Amino acid sequence: MTGNDSQLRSAVSDARDDAMLAGEQLTLGYGDTRIIDGESLAVDPGSVTALVGPNGSGKSTLLKGLADQLAPRSGSVLLDGREVSDYDAKSLAQRLGLLSQERTSPESITVEDLVYHGRYPHRGFFDPPNDDDQRAVERALDLAGCDHLRDREVGSLSGGQKQLAWIAMALAQETDVLLLDEPTTFLDLHHQLEVLEIIETLRDESDVTVVVVLHDLEQAARLADHVVALRDGEIRARGSPESVVTEDLLADVFAVDADVTWAERGPRITPLRARHDETDEEPARQPTLEQPTD
Amino acid sequence: MSEGTAAPTRSVAWFDSSLVALCLGSLAVIVAGGLIQVSFGAYSMSIAEAWQAVLDPTVLLDPQAWRAFLLGGQLPEMGNQSLIVWNIRLPRVFVAVLVGMNLAVSGSIFQAVTRNELASPFILGVSSGAGLMILLTLVLFSGLSTFLPIIAAVGGSVAFLIVYVIAWQNGTSPVRLVLAGVIVGTVFNSLQTAMFFFADNIGVVQSAIAWTTGSLTGTDWEQVRLALPWTVLAMGLALVSSRQLNVLLLGERTAKSLGMRVETVRFALSGVAVLAAAASIAVAGIVGFVGLIVPHMVRTVVGSDYKRLVVGCLFAGPALMVVADVGARLGMQLLTGASSQIPVGIVTGLVGGPYFLYLMRRQDNLGDV
């Protein structure tokens, strides 16, 4: 089935072998709480889409829904026009990758071994790594700029280096769509820029479609083709960075008064004060143990 | 860098010097422990005589003898020393080897499945289910006691399935599995203890204690024949599953986004671990601590890559078990002069507890896999 699909794709098209991901009327939640209530989102092939919004706005939940890690209560997620839940686990993972915020690995695993795990969906149960796997791993290490770390143990790396190693693992998966959940959070400025440069490279030099959750609006505006702003599980604005990153949006979505000026390299946001008038409108969602903060 | 060379290098590079050293060291310990076991006992002989009997070509090269050992049947004629070494003392060492590798590999698998370094082969109820069935058989259904090994193994497996059913709620999680294991273990252990009140003589109680603490007393080729096929199967499956275990260590969400069907893989791997544990229970009863401690020891030497860890456990588990059985069989004789033997599970606990204390003092991050 899956073999036929990929043969079919490569036979039919050089014109469109990149993927498109779409969530339609998605309702997502945990237990009794609804986080996302009937939102739709379409991602253009080869583009970079940034999800922004305050803590608890549902960005990570939306990303999980798109990656088939959280079954929607209603609505559907389509990858190339086909429901993600209809793909079998491995063939979905060959086409769609998610780098979640979960970072658990044994301390003593080497970076190279970690990146090789990215080839999991491409390998059969008994298959040793083949030339394709090796090429993909080399390319991923190179693209993520952690070639020099390959023999280091993950436990010995700094937070930023660890992040690059995990991104390399996701890149080795060689998917058409890559979903990144807050890849720059908790990193120093240097490593934030390293991560953003990786995404820029993907945008400019490959067909990979990227959806990335970012906390920094300026970064999102500089990086993304499309910005989607969420608040309380609702998409409040979407479109080009210029149309979304505005003073009105900062007031509406982030409850912040700010000056926004546009320079050559993107917007310059100067936060002035937190707005208190609307913040009581709805109590903050209390995440329970199993829920992520977003 | 060229494509032809790097891939094959990678596929053997994991068998590194620390693993080789561990395996050779363990082999040396097994051989030394085995020789002690073979040399000493009620019929005493010198080390040289023992060596001679072990290497006796009339047994070693006799297909009929091996057929009798491995498939059952009539033993060929052999000398007294050869008979004692080959028919009484060596099979006990072989059973210790099988039990050691089963428990060590089973423990290492459960440590990955539950993502908890304190997991043992018995964390998901296997020991309590087996223990209850052992007591029921000895006390209430003594007519079935010839089937005790099988009943114990089946009881352990059934308890594991009950644990899984309790833990299941749109899938499982490591924490829920461990909690369900505690629930089933508590109830079954209480019932097991209650059964002791119905035991009518001290012999039944001693037999029950030997089974529930684990003992190799009186094991011979029959136990080897019973455990060997399951051991080969379980160890083979564990070896080919090492990459699944490694990916499972990256966390459920990562494993899932890499395309692993986490629930299926977790259940299958648990099944392999239960098979190994059941095989060891059937021949030796419930030997504690080996499955907990050996994966630790191996991990400190070769790291946490399961390709190395499983291979290391295949050697280190038998080493610990053979040495512990030397203590169980000959220790009392050395200490008190009495010829009585103690259950090997008592020795593994006596060795395992202090080793854990040592680990706890040495490592700050004990508990992380």
XYZ file of C-alpha atoms in Angstrom:
663
model
C 0.000 0.000 0.000
C 2.577 2.526 1.107
C 5.086 1.351 -1.460
C 2.468 1.867 -4.151
C 1.747 5.326 -2.850
C 5.313 6.486 -3.072
C 5.782 4.905 -6.487
C 2.649 6.611 -7.629
C 3.815 9.939 -6.306
C 7.202 9.774 -7.896
C 5.667 8.571 -11.173
C 3.003 11.239 -11.327
C 4.848 14.276 -10.274
C 8.003 16.120 -10.256
C 5.694 19.095 -10.224
C 4.298 18.496 -6.764
C 6.086 15.973 -4.653
C 6.025 18.263 -1.644
C 3.377 17.800 0.983
C 0.577 19.920 2.208
C -0.837 19.648 5.658
C -4.289 20.806 6.624
C -6.294 20.677 9.810
C -10.026 21.019 9.238
C -12.462 22.035 11.971
C -10.148 20.557 14.574
C -11.321 20.123 18.145
C -8.550 18.978 20.450
C -8.277 18.519 24.194
C -7.217 16.391 27.131
C -9.717 14.625 29.356
C -12.614 16.988 29.931
C -10.851 20.159 28.828
C -11.077 21.406 25.306
C -8.012 23.309 24.210
C -8.661 23.884 20.517
C -12.280 24.267 19.492
C -13.059 23.847 15.822
C -10.123 25.598 14.158
C -8.852 25.089 10.638
C -5.354 25.591 9.368
C -3.808 24.966 5.966
C -0.071 24.895 5.420
C 1.318 25.638 1.971
C 3.874 23.228 0.592
C 7.463 24.282 1.107
C 6.535 27.195 3.337
C 7.441 28.063 6.898
C 4.501 28.690 9.199
C 5.053 30.093 12.667
C 2.554 29.527 15.472
C 2.688 32.280 18.071
C 0.682 33.049 21.157
C 0.926 33.374 24.921
C 1.471 30.450 27.288
C -1.518 28.136 27.334
C -2.883 29.363 24.004
C -2.909 25.876 22.500
C 0.074 26.083 20.140
C 1.657 22.805 21.187
C -1.725 21.102 21.353
C -2.454 22.164 17.786
C 0.941 20.876 16.711
C 0.295 17.529 18.392
C -3.048 17.288 16.672
C -1.414 17.959 13.301
C 1.179 15.243 14.016
C -1.439 12.611 14.929
C -0.091 12.440 18.467
C -3.425 13.586 19.826
C -6.600 12.210 18.274
C -9.035 15.028 17.454
C -12.464 14.977 19.100
C -13.840 16.128 15.804
C -12.475 17.356 12.519
C -9.599 15.877 10.615
C -5.991 16.364 9.668
C -5.049 15.766 6.064
C -1.567 15.139 4.730
C -1.588 15.240 0.936
C -5.354 14.921 1.029
C -5.320 11.784 3.160
C -6.212 11.541 6.846
C -3.081 11.257 8.991
C -4.792 8.627 11.143
C -5.154 6.436 8.023
C -1.400 6.253 7.481
C 0.356 3.434 9.276
C 2.770 4.655 11.922
C 5.950 4.209 9.928
C 4.789 5.609 6.620
C 3.414 8.673 8.393
C 6.744 9.104 10.158
C 8.514 8.931 6.789
C 6.528 11.962 5.655
C 5.810 13.947 8.794
C 8.177 14.567 11.688
C 7.543 16.187 15.046
C 10.242 17.430 17.351
C 8.362 17.619 20.642
C 9.553 19.328 23.796
C 10.183 15.939 25.341
C 13.917 15.527 25.792
C 14.659 12.247 27.424
C 17.598 10.212 26.329
C 20.211 8.156 28.105
C 23.159 10.336 29.090
C 25.687 8.035 27.517
C 24.232 7.876 23.986
C 26.428 9.570 21.381
C 25.102 12.303 19.120
C 25.648 10.099 16.085
C 23.649 7.240 17.621
C 20.855 9.655 18.516
C 20.726 10.989 14.963
C 20.670 7.434 13.598
C 17.449 6.886 15.563
C 15.914 9.423 13.173
C 16.148 6.711 10.532
C 13.782 4.455 12.490
C 10.797 4.855 10.142
C 12.952 4.047 7.127
C 14.364 0.811 8.503
C 12.777 -2.606 8.772
C 12.926 -4.597 11.978
C 16.079 -6.476 11.035
C 17.687 -3.956 8.671
C 21.125 -2.681 9.523
C 21.671 0.954 8.484
C 22.242 1.199 4.731
C 23.892 3.812 2.529
C 20.732 5.919 2.401
C 20.610 6.012 6.182
C 24.230 6.974 6.374
C 23.824 9.737 3.787
C 20.779 11.108 5.600
C 22.603 11.131 8.921
C 25.648 12.886 7.443
C 23.433 15.446 5.802
C 21.453 16.029 9.003
C 24.588 16.403 11.120
C 25.958 18.840 8.572
C 22.757 20.845 8.253
C 22.312 21.091 12.011
C 25.961 22.095 12.378
C 26.780 19.377 14.879
C 29.187 17.341 12.806
C 31.923 18.115 15.315
C 29.757 16.764 18.149
C 29.046 13.383 16.617
C 31.120 11.330 19.029
C 30.195 13.319 22.133
C 27.796 11.844 24.656
C 24.495 13.687 24.779
C 24.768 13.989 28.567
C 27.953 16.027 28.197
C 26.444 18.657 25.861
C 25.170 22.125 26.722
C 21.463 22.829 26.363
C 21.995 24.491 22.993
C 24.173 21.707 21.635
C 21.618 19.156 22.806
C 18.914 20.987 20.901
C 20.993 20.915 17.721
C 21.504 17.181 18.172
C 17.767 16.581 18.532
C 17.053 18.746 15.497
C 19.608 16.698 13.575
C 17.698 13.571 14.578
C 14.454 15.047 13.247
C 16.234 16.121 10.034
C 17.632 12.608 9.532
C 14.047 11.433 9.407
C 13.906 13.249 6.011
C 10.223 14.062 6.142
C 8.276 16.309 3.798
C 6.732 18.115 6.738
C 8.593 19.016 9.913
C 6.799 20.254 13.016
C 8.990 21.921 15.635
C 7.671 22.634 19.102
C 9.459 25.637 20.630
C 12.897 24.796 19.255
C 14.456 28.041 20.521
C 13.003 28.209 24.029
C 15.581 28.158 26.844
C 18.500 28.568 24.432
C 21.121 31.289 24.559
C 21.092 33.856 21.769
C 23.800 32.133 19.765
C 21.991 28.805 19.711
C 18.623 30.473 19.041
C 20.172 31.953 15.897
C 21.723 28.615 14.957
C 18.296 26.990 15.120
C 16.682 29.793 13.121
C 19.390 29.489 10.469
C 18.662 25.777 10.123
C 15.012 26.575 9.472
C 16.007 29.323 7.001
C 18.148 26.823 5.149
C 15.219 24.394 5.003
C 13.015 27.203 3.679
C 15.453 28.420 1.046
C 17.156 25.241 -0.103
C 14.648 22.430 0.286
C 11.004 21.590 -0.249
C 10.448 20.773 3.392
C 7.301 22.302 4.836
C 7.918 23.632 8.329
C 5.489 24.481 11.104
C 7.249 25.939 14.105
C 6.044 27.152 17.490
C 7.980 30.252 18.514
C 7.778 32.514 21.522
C 9.658 35.414 20.022
C 7.455 37.433 17.668
C 10.361 39.200 16.009
C 11.983 35.871 15.230
C 8.693 34.516 13.931
C 8.190 37.509 11.659
C 11.707 37.328 10.264
C 11.598 33.617 9.648
C 8.121 32.671 8.565
C 6.131 33.021 5.363
C 2.958 32.812 7.409
C 2.282 33.688 11.003
C -0.651 32.223 12.894
C -1.513 33.820 16.232
C -3.457 31.882 18.839
C -5.078 32.866 22.068
C -7.175 30.620 24.296
C -7.246 27.924 21.664
C -8.590 30.250 19.019
C -6.793 31.448 15.916
C -7.015 35.256 16.219
C -4.954 36.227 13.208
C -3.185 34.635 10.285
C -1.339 35.789 7.216
C 1.919 37.387 6.220
C 4.146 38.606 9.051
C 3.439 42.225 8.069
C -0.290 41.761 8.397
C -0.196 39.798 11.631
C 2.537 41.350 13.740
C 0.849 44.640 14.618
C 0.232 46.728 17.717
C -3.416 45.673 17.685
C -2.457 42.001 17.651
C -0.065 42.437 20.562
C -2.869 44.058 22.521
C -5.437 41.447 21.535
C -3.410 38.252 21.700
C -0.603 38.957 24.128
C -2.349 41.603 26.273
C 0.639 43.883 25.818
C 0.876 47.534 24.796
C 3.816 47.845 22.447
C 5.330 49.907 19.687
C 5.861 48.022 16.467
C 8.105 49.543 13.815
C 9.169 47.779 10.645
C 12.786 47.910 9.597
C 14.582 46.256 6.733
C 15.220 43.039 8.660
C 11.773 42.682 10.175
C 9.691 44.191 12.923
C 11.078 45.891 15.988
C 8.789 45.381 18.948
C 9.154 47.545 22.010
C 6.891 46.306 24.780
C 5.533 49.145 26.908
C 3.283 47.626 29.542
C 1.121 44.605 30.272
C -2.586 45.276 29.817
C -4.666 44.330 32.808
C -8.128 45.119 31.530
C -8.821 41.873 29.712
C -6.675 39.372 31.468
C -9.414 38.459 33.901
C -11.854 37.742 31.145
C -11.040 34.070 31.289
C -9.080 32.321 33.998
C -5.773 30.907 32.903
C -5.957 27.274 31.968
C -4.416 25.186 34.651
C -2.295 22.540 33.058
C -2.471 19.200 34.791
C 0.451 16.861 35.151
C 0.241 15.260 31.773
C -0.373 18.388 29.815
C 2.320 20.546 28.386
C 2.193 24.193 29.285
C 1.000 25.222 25.852
C 33.792 8.892 4.805
C 33.309 6.805 1.677
C 30.007 4.977 1.682
C 31.256 1.447 1.330
C 33.430 1.451 4.411
C 31.634 3.463 7.047
C 28.386 1.484 7.218
C 29.913 -1.925 7.947
C 32.326 -0.380 10.439
C 29.361 1.072 12.253
C 27.624 -2.261 12.417
C 30.475 -3.877 14.356
C 31.928 -0.841 16.136
C 29.431 -1.188 18.978
C 31.191 -4.335 20.146
C 33.853 -2.253 21.821
C 36.693 -2.988 24.196
C 34.694 -2.429 27.390
C 32.098 -4.959 26.274
C 34.755 -7.467 25.264
C 36.438 -7.044 28.648
C 33.136 -7.498 30.456
C 32.308 -10.660 28.521
C 35.751 -12.196 28.992
C 35.800 -11.280 32.678
C 32.360 -12.809 33.174
C 33.408 -15.962 31.323
C 36.430 -16.297 33.592
C 34.207 -15.955 36.657
C 31.758 -18.541 35.295
C 34.545 -21.027 34.580
C 36.160 -20.486 37.995
C 32.813 -20.759 39.819
C 31.889 -23.801 37.770
C 35.171 -25.528 38.619
C 34.648 -24.900 42.314
C 31.154 -26.330 42.070
C 32.436 -29.355 40.216
C 35.328 -30.030 42.599
C 33.693 -29.752 45.998
C 30.826 -31.616 47.583
C 30.009 -34.806 49.403
C 32.164 -36.806 46.967
C 35.363 -34.793 47.023
C 37.976 -34.772 44.314
C 40.961 -32.591 43.529
C 40.849 -29.706 41.054
C 42.952 -31.791 38.665
C 40.544 -34.706 38.874
C 37.635 -32.364 38.347
C 39.276 -30.840 35.260
C 39.934 -34.341 33.983
C 36.329 -35.346 34.469
C 35.017 -32.167 32.821
C 37.279 -32.690 29.826
C 36.719 -36.447 29.760
C 36.667 -37.181 26.026
C 34.562 -40.296 26.425
C 31.731 -38.024 27.585
C 32.531 -34.786 25.753
C 32.707 -36.437 22.359
C 29.991 -39.001 22.890
C 26.842 -38.084 20.938
C 24.841 -40.614 22.950
C 25.759 -38.861 26.197
C 24.721 -35.470 24.797
C 21.502 -36.939 23.499
C 20.818 -38.255 27.001
C 21.649 -34.866 28.536
C 19.694 -32.665 26.172
C 16.835 -34.879 25.072
C 16.572 -37.314 27.987
C 17.026 -41.058 27.805
C 19.576 -43.695 28.770
C 22.994 -42.482 29.936
C 25.983 -44.346 28.507
C 28.448 -46.071 30.841
C 30.946 -43.709 32.436
C 33.327 -43.578 35.380
C 32.239 -42.568 38.846
C 33.906 -39.176 38.734
C 32.600 -38.422 35.293
C 29.136 -39.469 36.373
C 29.136 -37.168 39.397
C 30.614 -34.241 37.471
C 28.533 -34.628 34.340
C 25.269 -35.812 35.774
C 25.028 -33.981 39.096
C 27.367 -31.031 39.439
C 27.735 -29.571 35.935
C 24.011 -29.448 35.069
C 23.474 -27.349 38.186
C 26.058 -24.879 36.869
C 24.327 -24.847 33.487
C 20.965 -24.171 35.121
C 22.582 -21.282 37.033
C 23.892 -19.910 33.732
C 20.468 -20.096 32.086
C 18.699 -18.565 35.084
C 21.293 -15.783 35.311
C 20.962 -14.723 31.678
C 17.170 -14.936 31.743
C 16.854 -12.780 34.833
C 19.460 -10.224 33.758
C 18.039 -9.740 30.274
C 14.461 -9.740 31.580
C 15.367 -7.040 34.102
C 17.110 -4.919 31.487
C 14.053 -5.079 29.226
C 11.680 -4.099 32.031
C 13.968 -1.208 32.922
C 13.514 0.161 29.408
C 9.801 -0.602 29.185
C 9.022 1.134 32.492
C 11.792 3.709 31.955
C 12.818 3.044 35.537
C 16.211 1.826 36.596
C 14.762 0.201 39.695
C 12.607 -2.173 37.680
C 13.237 -5.903 37.998
C 11.850 -8.924 36.115
C 9.186 -9.091 38.808
C 7.973 -5.481 38.681
C 4.823 -6.310 36.722
C 3.454 -8.947 39.079
C 5.274 -12.010 37.731
C 6.786 -13.075 41.060
C 3.592 -12.614 43.057
C 1.529 -14.597 40.549
C 4.113 -17.374 40.464
C 4.465 -17.329 44.262
C 0.732 -17.636 44.833
C 0.471 -20.546 42.424
C 3.453 -22.254 44.096
C 1.794 -22.006 47.509
C -1.585 -23.103 46.185
C 0.003 -26.122 44.540
C 2.089 -27.168 47.533
C -0.572 -26.595 50.159
C -3.939 -27.256 48.553
C -3.290 -29.244 45.399
C -0.263 -31.344 46.349
C -1.299 -33.940 43.766
C -0.216 -31.501 41.062
C 3.251 -30.871 42.469
C 5.008 -32.630 39.583
C 3.703 -29.835 37.374
C 4.862 -27.144 39.828
C 7.466 -25.581 37.472
C 4.920 -25.102 34.705
C 2.191 -23.951 37.084
C 4.543 -21.360 38.596
C 5.586 -20.018 35.190
C 1.988 -19.844 34.007
C 0.912 -18.134 37.245
C 3.558 -15.466 36.713
C 2.469 -14.867 33.132
C -1.200 -14.652 34.069
C -0.406 -12.112 36.793
C 1.442 -10.042 34.169
C -1.613 -10.100 31.908
C -3.828 -9.014 34.814
C -1.439 -6.131 35.467
C -1.679 -5.092 31.829
C -5.471 -5.219 31.839
C -5.608 -3.097 35.000
C -3.134 -0.582 33.575
C -4.869 -0.293 30.221
C -7.002 2.756 29.637
C -6.765 3.885 26.020
C -3.196 2.697 26.227
C -0.724 2.386 29.072
C 2.124 4.390 30.479
C 5.203 3.313 32.412
C 3.830 4.818 35.622
C 0.432 3.133 35.291
C 2.068 -0.214 34.571
C 4.238 0.026 37.671
C 1.265 1.052 39.823
C -0.812 -1.834 38.507
C 2.123 -4.122 39.285
C 2.108 -2.877 42.874
C -1.649 -3.454 43.149
C -1.552 -7.016 41.843
C 1.642 -7.767 43.790
C 0.150 -6.584 47.072
C -3.004 -8.670 46.762
C -1.277 -11.813 45.536
C 1.464 -11.571 48.158
C -1.144 -11.313 50.895
C -2.927 -14.379 49.588
C 0.399 -16.174 49.322
C 1.260 -15.357 52.932
C -2.200 -16.462 54.033
C -1.600 -19.842 52.405
C 1.290 -20.521 54.798
C -1.284 -20.875 57.597
C -2.790 -23.855 55.858
C 0.521 -25.694 55.495
C 0.364 -28.754 57.716
C 4.049 -29.582 58.091
C 7.429 -27.904 58.140
C 8.559 -29.765 55.018
C 5.883 -28.072 52.914
C 6.836 -24.683 54.359
C 10.529 -25.229 53.615
C 9.743 -26.354 50.120
C 7.553 -23.278 49.623
C 10.306 -21.006 50.917
C 12.864 -22.644 48.650
C 10.576 -22.004 45.670
C 9.678 -18.444 46.583
C 13.245 -17.352 47.360
C 14.779 -19.330 44.515
C 16.941 -22.412 44.816
C 19.072 -24.553 42.535
C 19.295 -27.499 44.930
C 18.705 -30.752 43.145
C 18.587 -29.309 39.642
C 19.929 -31.514 36.878
C 19.659 -32.061 33.127
C 15.885 -32.159 33.314
C 15.885 -28.484 34.327
C 18.352 -27.684 31.555
C 16.037 -29.357 29.056
C 13.066 -27.474 30.454
C 14.637 -24.010 30.329
C 16.956 -24.170 27.330
C 14.512 -23.766 24.410
C 12.662 -20.857 26.049
C 15.930 -19.244 27.010
C 17.269 -19.436 23.460
C 14.030 -17.992 22.129
C 13.825 -15.153 24.662
C 17.502 -14.221 24.377
C 17.304 -14.219 20.574
C 14.263 -11.971 20.626
C 15.916 -9.642 23.143
C 19.015 -9.345 20.971
C 17.094 -8.426 17.818
C 14.891 -5.993 19.761
C 17.726 -3.883 21.101
C 17.052 -1.015 18.686
C 13.389 -0.923 19.727
C 14.514 -0.725 23.349
C 16.882 2.127 22.506
C 14.156 4.111 20.762
C 11.769 3.459 23.655
C 14.330 5.141 25.910
C 13.885 8.377 23.951
C 10.433 8.750 25.475
C 6.998 7.799 24.251
C 6.318 10.917 22.239
C 9.618 10.808 20.410
C 9.230 7.086 19.764
C 5.772 7.705 18.386
C 6.864 10.547 16.133
C 9.581 8.239 14.795
C 6.817 5.887 13.704
C 6.964 3.311 16.474
C 3.683 1.706 17.507
C 4.595 2.226 21.112
C 1.848 0.146 22.756
C 2.441 -2.862 20.529
C 6.195 -2.752 20.938
C 5.933 -2.244 24.688
C 3.609 -5.209 25.114
C 5.710 -7.447 22.887
C 8.919 -6.557 24.704
C 7.235 -7.117 28.074
C 6.129 -10.497 26.762
C 9.720 -11.415 25.915
C 10.840 -10.336 29.388
C 8.050 -12.335 31.053
C 8.966 -15.383 28.979
C 12.555 -15.143 30.208
C 11.451 -14.628 33.814
C 8.993 -17.527 33.614
C 11.670 -19.835 32.225
C 13.897 -19.042 35.184
C 11.034 -19.431 37.687
C 10.193 -22.848 36.287
C 13.638 -24.230 37.086
C 14.836 -22.176 40.046
C 11.854 -20.474 41.644
C 11.816 -16.742 42.281
C 15.433 -15.629 42.508
C 15.497 -11.984 43.530
C 17.975 -9.173 42.901
C 19.829 -10.710 39.922
C 17.506 -9.070 37.412
C 17.738 -5.777 39.229
C 21.434 -5.606 39.895
C 23.068 -7.118 36.806
C 21.745 -4.570 34.272
C 23.110 -1.881 36.599
C 26.524 -3.440 36.799
C 26.635 -3.876 33.031
C 25.409 -0.341 32.402
C 28.196 1.167 34.502
C 30.706 -0.637 32.290
C 29.289 -0.485 28.752
C 26.802 2.412 28.899
C 23.096 2.321 28.228
C 23.029 1.287 24.556
C 20.845 -1.834 24.601
C 22.849 -3.534 21.877
C 25.745 -3.638 24.313
C 23.632 -3.930 27.443
C 21.785 -7.095 26.388
C 25.003 -8.809 25.304
C 26.668 -7.778 28.554
C 23.738 -9.172 30.564
C 24.028 -12.490 28.706
C 27.469 -12.900 30.279
C 27.313 -10.972 33.556
C 24.007 -12.523 34.668
C 25.360 -16.074 34.573
C 28.566 -14.915 36.299
C 26.671 -13.509 39.280
C 24.335 -16.477 39.424
C 27.096 -19.104 39.298
C 29.080 -17.357 42.028
C 25.982 -16.908 44.204
C 25.213 -20.595 43.827
C 28.714 -21.478 44.989
C 27.843 -19.592 48.163
C 24.435 -21.228 48.420
C 25.771 -24.743 47.960
C 29.060 -24.619 49.829
C 28.777 -21.551 52.073
C 27.110 -23.251 55.032
C 29.646 -26.038 54.889
C 32.443 -23.495 55.086
C 30.851 -21.502 57.898
C 29.348 -24.170 60.121
C 30.601 -27.470 58.791
C 27.026 -28.586 58.250
C 26.332 -30.002 54.839
C 23.014 -28.193 54.403
C 22.429 -25.845 51.484
C 20.567 -22.551 51.496
C 18.376 -21.147 48.728
C 20.471 -19.212 46.218
C 18.005 -16.327 46.418
C 19.221 -15.636 49.944
C 22.783 -15.269 48.676
C 21.819 -13.016 45.758
C 19.977 -10.779 48.202
C 22.966 -10.705 50.561
C 25.267 -9.761 47.675
C 22.807 -7.513 45.851
C 21.789 -5.297 48.769
C 25.278 -4.061 49.648
C 26.155 -3.621 45.969
C 23.143 -1.367 45.610
C 24.282 0.620 48.633
C 27.670 1.032 46.969
C 26.024 2.223 43.746
C 23.837 4.639 45.642
C 26.846 6.197 47.373
C 28.834 6.420 44.178
C 26.263 7.691 41.704
C 24.249 10.837 42.259
C 21.805 10.169 39.498
C 20.793 6.633 40.399
C 17.289 6.058 39.116
C 17.750 7.512 35.641
C 18.047 4.980 32.888
